[in-house]
Amino acid sequence: MAIQLVTDQLSNVLDDTLRSQLVGNFKEIEKALNDLDGAQARLNSDQDKINQDLKNIKDGNEIRDVNVQAIVNILTKYDVPIQIVNGKVVDTTKEGE
């Protein structure tokens, strides 16, 4: 959307034409500024939603990691040969055992 302001065509005389041209320019500028304020508010709202989603994902990952570690601890307690290595659950039995 291009904003068309009266620039080179401004009246050279201090009359109603000049006044209406200036008022028209100010109305266009005001509308553009209000549109920018609305867009900024939407961007802030979207950013807040994204940040909350990221926090939820992070919290979910932490809960998952704790749960996986608890499962590994329980299985280890019952002599199931597994452990977490580099974030993965692996079988710790050696081949041929």
mmCIF file with all atom_site columns, C-alpha atoms in Angstrom:
data_model
loop_
_atom_site.group_PDB
_atom_site.id
_atom_site.type_symbol
_atom_site.label_atom_id
_atom_site.label_alt_id
_atom_site.label_comp_id
_atom_site.label_asym_id
_atom_site.label_entity_id
_atom_site.label_seq_id
_atom_site.pdbx_PDB_ins_code
_atom_site.Cartn_x
_atom_site.Cartn_y
_atom_site.Cartn_z
_atom_site.occupancy
_atom_site.B_iso_or_equiv
_atom_site.pdbx_formal_charge
_atom_site.auth_seq_id
_atom_site.auth_comp_id
_atom_site.auth_asym_id
_atom_site.auth_atom_id
_atom_site.pdbx_PDB_model_num
ATOM 1  C CA . MET A 1 1  ? 0.000  0.000   0.000  1.00 0.00 ? 1  MET A CA 1
ATOM 2  C CA . ALA A 1 2  ? 1.547  3.264   -1.118 1.00 0.00 ? 2  ALA A CA 1
ATOM 3  C CA . ILE A 1 3  ? 0.663  6.425   0.730  1.00 0.00 ? 3  ILE A CA 1
ATOM 4  C CA . GLN A 1 4  ? 0.144  9.332   -1.625 1.00 0.00 ? 4  GLN A CA 1
ATOM 5  C CA . LEU A 1 5  ? 0.869  12.680  0.017  1.00 0.00 ? 5  LEU A CA 1
ATOM 6  C CA . VAL A 1 6  ? 0.568  16.063  -1.640 1.00 0.00 ? 6  VAL A CA 1
ATOM 7  C CA . THR A 1 7  ? 4.140  17.309  -1.968 1.00 0.00 ? 7  THR A CA 1
ATOM 8  C CA . ASP A 1 8  ? 5.211  19.197  -5.077 1.00 0.00 ? 8  ASP A CA 1
ATOM 9  C CA . GLN A 1 9  ? 1.605  20.163  -5.735 1.00 0.00 ? 9  GLN A CA 1
ATOM 10 C CA . LEU A 1 10 ? 1.173  22.093  -2.481 1.00 0.00 ? 10 LEU A CA 1
ATOM 11 C CA . SER A 1 11 ? -0.417 25.479  -3.024 1.00 0.00 ? 11 SER A CA 1
ATOM 12 C CA . ASN A 1 12 ? 1.931  28.457  -2.880 1.00 0.00 ? 12 ASN A CA 1
ATOM 13 C CA . VAL A 1 13 ? -0.783 30.573  -1.322 1.00 0.00 ? 13 VAL A CA 1
ATOM 14 C CA . LEU A 1 14 ? -1.884 30.413  2.294  1.00 0.00 ? 14 LEU A CA 1
ATOM 15 C CA . ASP A 1 15 ? -5.484 29.592  1.495  1.00 0.00 ? 15 ASP A CA 1
ATOM 16 C CA . ASP A 1 16 ? -8.103 26.881  1.958  1.00 0.00 ? 16 ASP A CA 1
ATOM 17 C CA . THR A 1 17 ? -6.505 24.752  -0.752 1.00 0.00 ? 17 THR A CA 1
ATOM 18 C CA . LEU A 1 18 ? -3.183 24.619  1.114  1.00 0.00 ? 18 LEU A CA 1
ATOM 19 C CA . ARG A 1 19 ? -4.989 23.949  4.379  1.00 0.00 ? 19 ARG A CA 1
ATOM 20 C CA . SER A 1 20 ? -6.991 21.082  2.885  1.00 0.00 ? 20 SER A CA 1
ATOM 21 C CA . GLN A 1 21 ? -3.838 19.636  1.285  1.00 0.00 ? 21 GLN A CA 1
ATOM 22 C CA . LEU A 1 22 ? -1.993 19.743  4.620  1.00 0.00 ? 22 LEU A CA 1
ATOM 23 C CA . VAL A 1 23 ? -4.959 18.306  6.495  1.00 0.00 ? 23 VAL A CA 1
ATOM 24 C CA . GLY A 1 24 ? -5.184 15.517  3.906  1.00 0.00 ? 24 GLY A CA 1
ATOM 25 C CA . ASN A 1 25 ? -1.483 14.771  4.352  1.00 0.00 ? 25 ASN A CA 1
ATOM 26 C CA . PHE A 1 26 ? -1.824 14.647  8.135  1.00 0.00 ? 26 PHE A CA 1
ATOM 27 C CA . LYS A 1 27 ? -4.807 12.295  7.860  1.00 0.00 ? 27 LYS A CA 1
ATOM 28 C CA . GLU A 1 28 ? -2.800 9.932   5.648  1.00 0.00 ? 28 GLU A CA 1
ATOM 29 C CA . ILE A 1 29 ? 0.146  10.057  8.053  1.00 0.00 ? 29 ILE A CA 1
ATOM 30 C CA . GLU A 1 30 ? -2.156 9.460   11.030 1.00 0.00 ? 30 GLU A CA 1
ATOM 31 C CA . LYS A 1 31 ? -3.750 6.457   9.317  1.00 0.00 ? 31 LYS A CA 1
ATOM 32 C CA . ALA A 1 32 ? -0.332 5.002   8.455  1.00 0.00 ? 32 ALA A CA 1
ATOM 33 C CA . LEU A 1 33 ? 0.881  5.442   12.040 1.00 0.00 ? 33 LEU A CA 1
ATOM 34 C CA . ASN A 1 34 ? -2.272 3.799   13.409 1.00 0.00 ? 34 ASN A CA 1
ATOM 35 C CA . ASP A 1 35 ? -1.813 0.905   10.978 1.00 0.00 ? 35 ASP A CA 1
ATOM 36 C CA . LEU A 1 36 ? 1.777  0.529   12.186 1.00 0.00 ? 36 LEU A CA 1
ATOM 37 C CA . ASP A 1 37 ? 0.633  0.523   15.820 1.00 0.00 ? 37 ASP A CA 1
ATOM 38 C CA . GLY A 1 38 ? -1.881 -2.221  15.013 1.00 0.00 ? 38 GLY A CA 1
ATOM 39 C CA . ALA A 1 39 ? 0.739  -4.258  13.167 1.00 0.00 ? 39 ALA A CA 1
ATOM 40 C CA . GLN A 1 40 ? 3.174  -3.864  16.076 1.00 0.00 ? 40 GLN A CA 1
ATOM 41 C CA . ALA A 1 41 ? 0.518  -5.036  18.536 1.00 0.00 ? 41 ALA A CA 1
ATOM 42 C CA . ARG A 1 42 ? -0.167 -8.116  16.381 1.00 0.00 ? 42 ARG A CA 1
ATOM 43 C CA . LEU A 1 43 ? 3.555  -8.848  16.115 1.00 0.00 ? 43 LEU A CA 1
ATOM 44 C CA . ASN A 1 44 ? 3.942  -8.552  19.893 1.00 0.00 ? 44 ASN A CA 1
ATOM 45 C CA . SER A 1 45 ? 1.001  -10.881 20.423 1.00 0.00 ? 45 SER A CA 1
ATOM 46 C CA . ASP A 1 46 ? 2.403  -13.406 17.931 1.00 0.00 ? 46 ASP A CA 1
ATOM 47 C CA . GLN A 1 47 ? 5.826  -13.205 19.593 1.00 0.00 ? 47 GLN A CA 1
ATOM 48 C CA . ASP A 1 48 ? 4.265  -13.832 23.011 1.00 0.00 ? 48 ASP A CA 1
ATOM 49 C CA . LYS A 1 49 ? 2.471  -16.908 21.620 1.00 0.00 ? 49 LYS A CA 1
ATOM 50 C CA . ILE A 1 50 ? 5.682  -18.210 20.032 1.00 0.00 ? 50 ILE A CA 1
ATOM 51 C CA . ASN A 1 51 ? 7.636  -17.671 23.252 1.00 0.00 ? 51 ASN A CA 1
ATOM 52 C CA . GLN A 1 52 ? 4.963  -19.528 25.234 1.00 0.00 ? 52 GLN A CA 1
ATOM 53 C CA . ASP A 1 53 ? 4.994  -22.398 22.717 1.00 0.00 ? 53 ASP A CA 1
ATOM 54 C CA . LEU A 1 54 ? 8.787  -22.627 22.980 1.00 0.00 ? 54 LEU A CA 1
ATOM 55 C CA . LYS A 1 55 ? 8.568  -22.655 26.779 1.00 0.00 ? 55 LYS A CA 1
ATOM 56 C CA . ASN A 1 56 ? 5.958  -25.417 26.620 1.00 0.00 ? 56 ASN A CA 1
ATOM 57 C CA . ILE A 1 57 ? 8.184  -27.462 24.304 1.00 0.00 ? 57 ILE A CA 1
ATOM 58 C CA . LYS A 1 58 ? 11.192 -26.948 26.572 1.00 0.00 ? 58 LYS A CA 1
ATOM 59 C CA . ASP A 1 59 ? 9.175  -27.917 29.655 1.00 0.00 ? 59 ASP A CA 1
ATOM 60 C CA . GLY A 1 60 ? 7.809  -30.959 27.826 1.00 0.00 ? 60 GLY A CA 1
ATOM 61 C CA . ASN A 1 61 ? 11.310 -32.035 26.825 1.00 0.00 ? 61 ASN A CA 1
ATOM 62 C CA . GLU A 1 62 ? 12.547 -31.685 30.397 1.00 0.00 ? 62 GLU A CA 1
ATOM 63 C CA . ILE A 1 63 ? 9.633  -33.760 31.695 1.00 0.00 ? 63 ILE A CA 1
ATOM 64 C CA . ARG A 1 64 ? 10.255 -36.398 29.018 1.00 0.00 ? 64 ARG A CA 1
ATOM 65 C CA . ASP A 1 65 ? 13.956 -36.574 29.894 1.00 0.00 ? 65 ASP A CA 1
ATOM 66 C CA . VAL A 1 66 ? 13.167 -36.984 33.602 1.00 0.00 ? 66 VAL A CA 1
ATOM 67 C CA . ASN A 1 67 ? 10.647 -39.726 32.800 1.00 0.00 ? 67 ASN A CA 1
ATOM 68 C CA . VAL A 1 68 ? 13.078 -41.581 30.524 1.00 0.00 ? 68 VAL A CA 1
ATOM 69 C CA . GLN A 1 69 ? 15.763 -41.384 33.202 1.00 0.00 ? 69 GLN A CA 1
ATOM 70 C CA . ALA A 1 70 ? 13.288 -42.729 35.781 1.00 0.00 ? 70 ALA A CA 1
ATOM 71 C CA . ILE A 1 71 ? 12.430 -45.653 33.494 1.00 0.00 ? 71 ILE A CA 1
ATOM 72 C CA . VAL A 1 72 ? 16.111 -46.409 32.908 1.00 0.00 ? 72 VAL A CA 1
ATOM 73 C CA . ASN A 1 73 ? 16.734 -46.277 36.666 1.00 0.00 ? 73 ASN A CA 1
ATOM 74 C CA . ILE A 1 74 ? 13.884 -48.715 37.320 1.00 0.00 ? 74 ILE A CA 1
ATOM 75 C CA . LEU A 1 75 ? 15.039 -51.110 34.598 1.00 0.00 ? 75 LEU A CA 1
ATOM 76 C CA . THR A 1 76 ? 18.634 -50.904 35.818 1.00 0.00 ? 76 THR A CA 1
ATOM 77 C CA . LYS A 1 77 ? 17.429 -51.734 39.306 1.00 0.00 ? 77 LYS A CA 1
ATOM 78 C CA . TYR A 1 78 ? 16.005 -54.972 37.857 1.00 0.00 ? 78 TYR A CA 1
ATOM 79 C CA . ASP A 1 79 ? 19.286 -55.738 36.058 1.00 0.00 ? 79 ASP A CA 1
ATOM 80 C CA . VAL A 1 80 ? 18.064 -54.777 32.596 1.00 0.00 ? 80 VAL A CA 1
ATOM 81 C CA . PRO A 1 81 ? 21.322 -53.790 30.881 1.00 0.00 ? 81 PRO A CA 1
ATOM 82 C CA . ILE A 1 82 ? 20.469 -50.306 29.563 1.00 0.00 ? 82 ILE A CA 1
ATOM 83 C CA . GLN A 1 83 ? 21.642 -46.783 30.151 1.00 0.00 ? 83 GLN A CA 1
ATOM 84 C CA . ILE A 1 84 ? 21.426 -43.350 28.581 1.00 0.00 ? 84 ILE A CA 1
ATOM 85 C CA . VAL A 1 85 ? 24.396 -42.501 26.352 1.00 0.00 ? 85 VAL A CA 1
ATOM 86 C CA . ASN A 1 86 ? 24.435 -39.198 24.462 1.00 0.00 ? 86 ASN A CA 1
ATOM 87 C CA . GLY A 1 87 ? 20.744 -38.731 25.166 1.00 0.00 ? 87 GLY A CA 1
ATOM 88 C CA . LYS A 1 88 ? 19.786 -42.183 23.851 1.00 0.00 ? 88 LYS A CA 1
ATOM 89 C CA . VAL A 1 89 ? 18.764 -45.313 25.697 1.00 0.00 ? 89 VAL A CA 1
ATOM 90 C CA . VAL A 1 90 ? 21.211 -48.067 24.738 1.00 0.00 ? 90 VAL A CA 1
ATOM 91 C CA . ASP A 1 91 ? 21.616 -51.740 25.533 1.00 0.00 ? 91 ASP A CA 1
ATOM 92 C CA . THR A 1 92 ? 24.819 -52.196 27.541 1.00 0.00 ? 92 THR A CA 1
ATOM 93 C CA . THR A 1 93 ? 25.221 -55.933 26.996 1.00 0.00 ? 93 THR A CA 1
ATOM 94 C CA . LYS A 1 94 ? 28.222 -56.908 24.989 1.00 0.00 ? 94 LYS A CA 1
ATOM 95 C CA . GLU A 1 95 ? 27.793 -59.167 22.001 1.00 0.00 ? 95 GLU A CA 1
ATOM 96 C CA . GLY A 1 96 ? 28.352 -62.813 22.861 1.00 0.00 ? 96 GLY A CA 1
ATOM 97 C CA . GLU A 1 97 ? 27.157 -62.520 26.446 1.00 0.00 ? 97 GLU A CA 1
#
